[in-house]
Coordinates of C-alpha atoms and ligand atoms in Angstrom, one line a residue:
M26 CA 150.9 110.7 168.1
T27 CA 148.6 108.5 170.4
G28 CA 149.7 105.7 172.3
F29 CA 149.6 102.2 171.6
F30 CA 146.7 100.4 172.3
I31 CA 148.0 96.6 172.5
T32 CA 145.2 93.9 174.5
F33 CA 146.9 90.3 175.9
E34 CA 143.9 87.6 175.2
G35 CA 144.1 83.5 176.2
G36 CA 142.0 81.2 177.9
E37 CA 142.7 80.7 182.1
G38 CA 146.3 80.7 183.2
A39 CA 147.8 81.6 179.7
G40 CA 149.8 84.1 181.9
K41 CA 148.8 87.3 180.6
S42 CA 149.1 89.4 183.4
T43 CA 152.9 87.7 184.5
Q44 CA 153.8 88.6 180.6
I45 CA 152.0 92.0 180.6
D46 CA 153.8 93.5 183.9
R47 CA 157.1 92.0 181.6
L48 CA 156.4 94.2 178.2
R49 CA 155.5 97.5 180.7
R50 CA 158.5 97.4 182.5
R51 CA 160.3 96.7 179.4
L52 CA 158.9 99.5 177.8
E53 CA 159.2 101.9 180.8
E54 CA 162.7 101.1 180.4
R55 CA 162.8 102.8 177.0
G56 CA 161.3 106.0 178.8
Q57 CA 157.9 105.0 176.9
S58 CA 154.9 105.8 179.2
V59 CA 152.5 103.2 179.9
I60 CA 149.0 102.3 181.8
V61 CA 147.9 98.6 182.3
T62 CA 144.5 98.4 182.6
R63 CA 142.5 95.1 182.5
E64 CA 138.7 93.3 181.3
P65 CA 136.0 93.6 183.0
G66 CA 137.1 96.7 184.6
G67 CA 139.8 99.1 184.5
S68 CA 137.6 102.1 185.3
P69 CA 135.9 102.7 188.9
R70 CA 131.9 102.2 187.2
A71 CA 132.9 99.2 185.2
E72 CA 135.5 97.4 187.9
E73 CA 131.6 97.7 190.4
I74 CA 130.4 95.9 186.8
R75 CA 133.9 93.6 187.1
A76 CA 131.9 92.6 190.9
F77 CA 128.5 91.6 189.6
L78 CA 129.7 89.2 186.6
L79 CA 132.6 87.4 188.0
S80 CA 130.4 86.7 191.4
G81 CA 128.1 84.8 188.9
G82 CA 125.4 87.4 190.2
A83 CA 124.9 87.7 185.7
K84 CA 124.7 84.1 185.0
P85 CA 120.7 83.5 185.7
F86 CA 120.5 86.5 182.9
G87 CA 122.1 84.3 180.6
A88 CA 124.9 84.5 178.3
F89 CA 123.9 87.3 175.9
A90 CA 122.8 89.8 178.9
E91 CA 126.6 88.9 180.9
A92 CA 127.6 89.9 177.6
L93 CA 125.7 93.4 177.6
L94 CA 127.0 93.5 180.6
F95 CA 131.3 93.0 179.8
Y96 CA 130.2 96.1 176.7
A97 CA 128.7 98.5 179.2
A98 CA 132.0 97.7 181.5
R99 CA 133.9 98.4 178.2
F100 CA 131.9 101.8 177.3
D101 CA 132.7 103.0 180.7
H102 CA 136.7 101.7 180.6
L103 CA 136.9 102.8 176.9
E104 CA 135.4 106.3 177.9
H105 CA 137.5 106.9 181.2
T106 CA 140.7 104.9 181.0
I107 CA 141.6 103.5 177.1
R108 CA 140.3 106.8 174.9
P109 CA 142.1 109.7 177.3
A110 CA 145.4 107.7 177.9
L111 CA 145.8 107.3 174.1
M112 CA 145.0 111.0 172.9
K113 CA 147.6 111.5 175.9
G114 CA 150.3 109.4 174.0
I115 CA 150.5 107.1 176.8
H116 CA 150.2 103.1 175.5
V117 CA 147.4 100.8 176.9
L118 CA 148.4 97.3 177.9
C119 CA 145.0 96.0 178.5
D120 CA 144.7 92.4 180.1
R121 CA 141.6 90.9 178.1
F122 CA 139.5 92.9 175.8
S123 CA 136.6 92.1 173.3
D124 CA 137.8 89.1 172.1
S125 CA 137.5 88.0 175.3
T126 CA 133.5 88.6 174.7
R127 CA 133.6 86.9 170.9
A128 CA 135.4 83.9 172.7
Y129 CA 134.1 83.4 175.8
Q130 CA 130.4 84.7 175.3
G131 CA 130.6 83.9 171.3
A132 CA 132.0 80.8 171.0
S133 CA 131.8 79.1 173.9
G134 CA 128.6 80.5 175.8
N135 CA 127.0 79.9 171.9
V136 CA 126.1 83.6 171.9
D137 CA 124.8 84.4 168.2
K138 CA 128.4 86.5 166.4
H139 CA 126.3 88.6 164.5
L140 CA 125.0 90.3 167.5
I141 CA 128.3 90.1 169.3
E142 CA 130.3 91.8 166.3
G143 CA 127.5 94.1 165.8
I144 CA 127.7 95.6 169.4
E145 CA 131.1 95.6 169.2
R146 CA 130.7 98.3 166.8
V147 CA 128.8 100.2 167.8
V148 CA 130.7 100.4 171.4
V149 CA 134.4 99.4 170.1
G150 CA 134.2 101.8 166.4
N151 CA 136.9 103.3 165.7
N152 CA 138.7 101.9 168.7
K153 CA 140.3 98.6 168.3
P154 CA 143.5 97.0 169.5
N155 CA 146.2 97.7 167.7
L156 CA 147.7 94.6 168.4
T157 CA 146.5 91.3 169.7
L158 CA 149.0 88.9 171.2
I159 CA 147.1 85.5 172.1
L160 CA 148.6 83.5 174.0
D161 CA 148.2 79.6 173.4
L162 CA 149.0 76.8 175.8
P163 CA 147.6 73.6 175.8
V164 CA 143.6 73.7 178.2
E165 CA 144.9 71.1 181.0
A166 CA 148.7 72.9 181.3
G167 CA 146.7 77.0 181.6
L168 CA 143.6 75.6 184.4
R169 CA 147.0 73.3 186.6
R170 CA 148.5 77.2 186.3
A171 CA 145.7 78.8 187.2
D172 CA 145.3 76.0 190.0
L173 CA 148.4 76.3 191.8
R174 CA 147.8 80.3 191.5
R175 CA 144.6 79.8 194.0
E176 CA 146.2 78.0 196.2
G177 CA 149.1 80.2 196.8
N178 CA 146.9 83.2 197.0
G179 CA 143.6 81.3 198.5
E180 CA 141.7 82.8 196.1
R181 CA 138.3 80.7 195.4
V182 CA 137.1 79.5 191.4
D183 CA 135.2 82.5 189.8
R184 CA 132.4 82.9 187.4
F185 CA 134.4 81.6 184.3
E186 CA 137.0 79.5 186.0
G187 CA 134.6 76.7 187.0
E188 CA 133.7 75.6 183.0
G189 CA 134.0 72.4 182.0
L190 CA 137.0 71.4 180.3
A191 CA 134.8 71.3 176.9
F192 CA 134.5 75.1 177.1
H193 CA 137.6 75.7 178.0
E194 CA 138.7 73.8 174.7
R195 CA 136.0 75.9 172.3
L196 CA 137.5 79.0 173.8
R197 CA 141.0 78.0 172.6
Q198 CA 140.3 77.2 169.4
A199 CA 137.8 80.3 169.9
Y200 CA 141.0 82.0 169.9
L201 CA 142.7 80.6 167.8
D202 CA 140.0 81.1 164.6
I203 CA 140.1 85.1 165.5
A204 CA 143.9 84.9 165.3
A205 CA 143.5 83.2 161.8
N206 CA 140.8 85.8 161.3
E207 CA 142.5 88.8 161.6
P208 CA 146.4 88.0 160.8
G209 CA 147.0 91.5 160.8
R210 CA 146.1 92.4 164.3
C211 CA 146.5 89.1 166.5
V212 CA 150.0 87.1 166.8
V213 CA 149.7 83.9 168.6
I214 CA 152.1 83.7 171.0
D215 CA 153.0 80.0 172.2
A216 CA 152.8 80.3 176.1
D217 CA 153.5 77.1 177.0
H218 CA 157.0 78.0 178.1
D219 CA 158.7 79.2 181.2
P220 CA 157.9 83.0 181.6
D221 CA 161.6 84.7 180.1
E222 CA 161.1 82.6 176.6
V223 CA 157.3 83.9 176.7
E224 CA 158.6 87.1 177.3
A225 CA 161.2 87.2 174.4
S226 CA 158.3 86.1 172.0
I227 CA 156.5 88.6 172.8
W228 CA 159.7 91.6 172.6
R229 CA 160.0 89.6 169.0
A230 CA 156.3 90.1 167.6
I231 CA 156.3 93.9 169.3
Q232 CA 159.8 94.7 167.6
G233 CA 158.5 93.0 164.3
R234 CA 155.2 95.8 164.4
L235 CA 156.3 99.2 165.5
P236 CA 156.5 99.9 162.2
Q237 CA 152.7 98.8 161.6
L238 CA 151.6 100.1 165.2
A239 CA 153.4 103.4 164.4
A240 CA 151.2 103.9 161.0
A241 CA 148.0 102.5 162.9
S242 CA 148.8 105.7 165.6
R243 CA 149.5 108.2 163.2
D244 CA 145.8 106.9 161.4
A245 CA 144.3 107.2 165.0
V246 CA 145.1 111.2 165.2
A247 CA 144.4 111.9 161.7
H248 CA 140.4 110.1 162.2
G249 CA 140.2 111.7 165.6
S250 CA 139.8 107.9 167.6
Ligands
Z5A1514 N1 135.9 87.5 180.6 C1 134.4 87.6 179.4 O1 134.0 85.9 179.5 N2 134.4 87.8 178.4 C2 134.8 89.2 178.4 O2 134.3 89.9 177.7 C3 136.0 89.3 179.5 C4 136.3 88.2 180.5 C5 136.2 90.9 179.1 C6 138.4 87.6 184.0 O3 139.1 87.2 184.6 C7 137.3 86.2 183.7 O4 136.2 86.8 182.8 C8 137.9 85.6 182.5 C9 137.2 85.4 181.4 C10 136.0 86.6 181.3 N3 137.7 84.3 182.9 N4 138.3 83.7 183.7 N5 138.4 82.9 184.5 P1 140.4 87.5 185.6 O5 140.5 89.3 185.0 O6 140.3 87.4 186.8 O7 141.5 86.6 185.4 P2 142.0 85.7 184.1 O8 142.4 87.4 182.9 O9 140.9 85.2 183.4 O10 143.5 85.5 184.2 P3 144.2 84.3 184.6 O11 144.3 83.5 183.1 O12 144.0 83.4 185.5 O13 144.6 84.3 184.8 P4 146.6 85.3 183.3 O14 147.0 86.4 183.6 O15 146.4 84.8 182.2 O16 148.3 84.8 184.5 P5 149.1 85.1 185.4 O17 148.2 85.2 186.5 O18 149.8 85.9 184.6 O19 149.3 83.2 185.7 C11 148.9 82.0 186.1 C12 149.9 81.3 187.5 O20 150.7 81.0 186.4 C13 150.2 81.9 188.4 O21 150.6 81.8 189.3 C14 151.9 82.4 187.0 O22 152.8 82.9 188.5 C15 151.6 81.1 186.8 N6 152.7 81.4 185.4 C16 152.3 82.6 184.4 N7 153.2 82.7 183.0 C17 154.3 80.8 183.5 C18 154.6 80.2 182.4 N8 155.2 81.0 181.5 N9 154.8 79.2 183.2 C19 154.6 78.4 184.6 N10 153.7 79.8 185.1 C20 153.6 80.2 184.5

């Protein structure tokens, strides 16, 4: 069997990093091998592209060029981190993946959805996530959490956090639309609760899908991907 490929998606301050860490611990306590990775980034070269994108360096090129850079980073990340881990039977928990490009550059950045889908087919191919957990909460609540975290760390607002409320509202709707269109892969998690409750919802979603995850990983071996 290959590992399971699980992605976490959502708007600002949804609590993805917090919940990925909790799921990693739960799986490791059950003797499972897990890696945690992120996008953009997750491999040395993709991390270089991340620094450029989040600094706003690519913004003058426009949203389509930014989407291409996210996919260049994703290509390297798949090649050097995700696929090798899955083939060794290691579960991959990834903070953002292709749905972020669909939501941020597509629905919110106005890049044609068919163009993004075309690039996704070429770059991601059969390596779609087995399960995508979409952490959903009202935009204001997420932005408040992200502000609090920045105040705590002294971090600055990045390229995407600086966008206005309307952008973030479109983003939230884009994720809900993705989930509605792909109910076999996506589960919407109500993230507007305390971290323990969100963790429990995620664990229920994982347990409810274990047979399906196991079947997907057997198929991946059968198809050599
Ligand atoms: N991007 C894109 O445009 N296109 C793409 O294809 C990809 C990405 C892949 C990457 O940012 C940026 O790149 C991202 C989209 C864009 N936009 N931005 N900004 P990043 O990797 O630096 O950060 P992020 O992915 O946006 O993470 P985040 O939203 O800032 O945070 P999070 O991981 O979802 O949440 P967290 O760090 O776990 O929690 C945030 C704070 O809330 C923290 O202080 C927690 O302690 C607190 N927290 C967490 N859970 C709770 C609950 N349940 N209640 C209360 N407080 C909580």
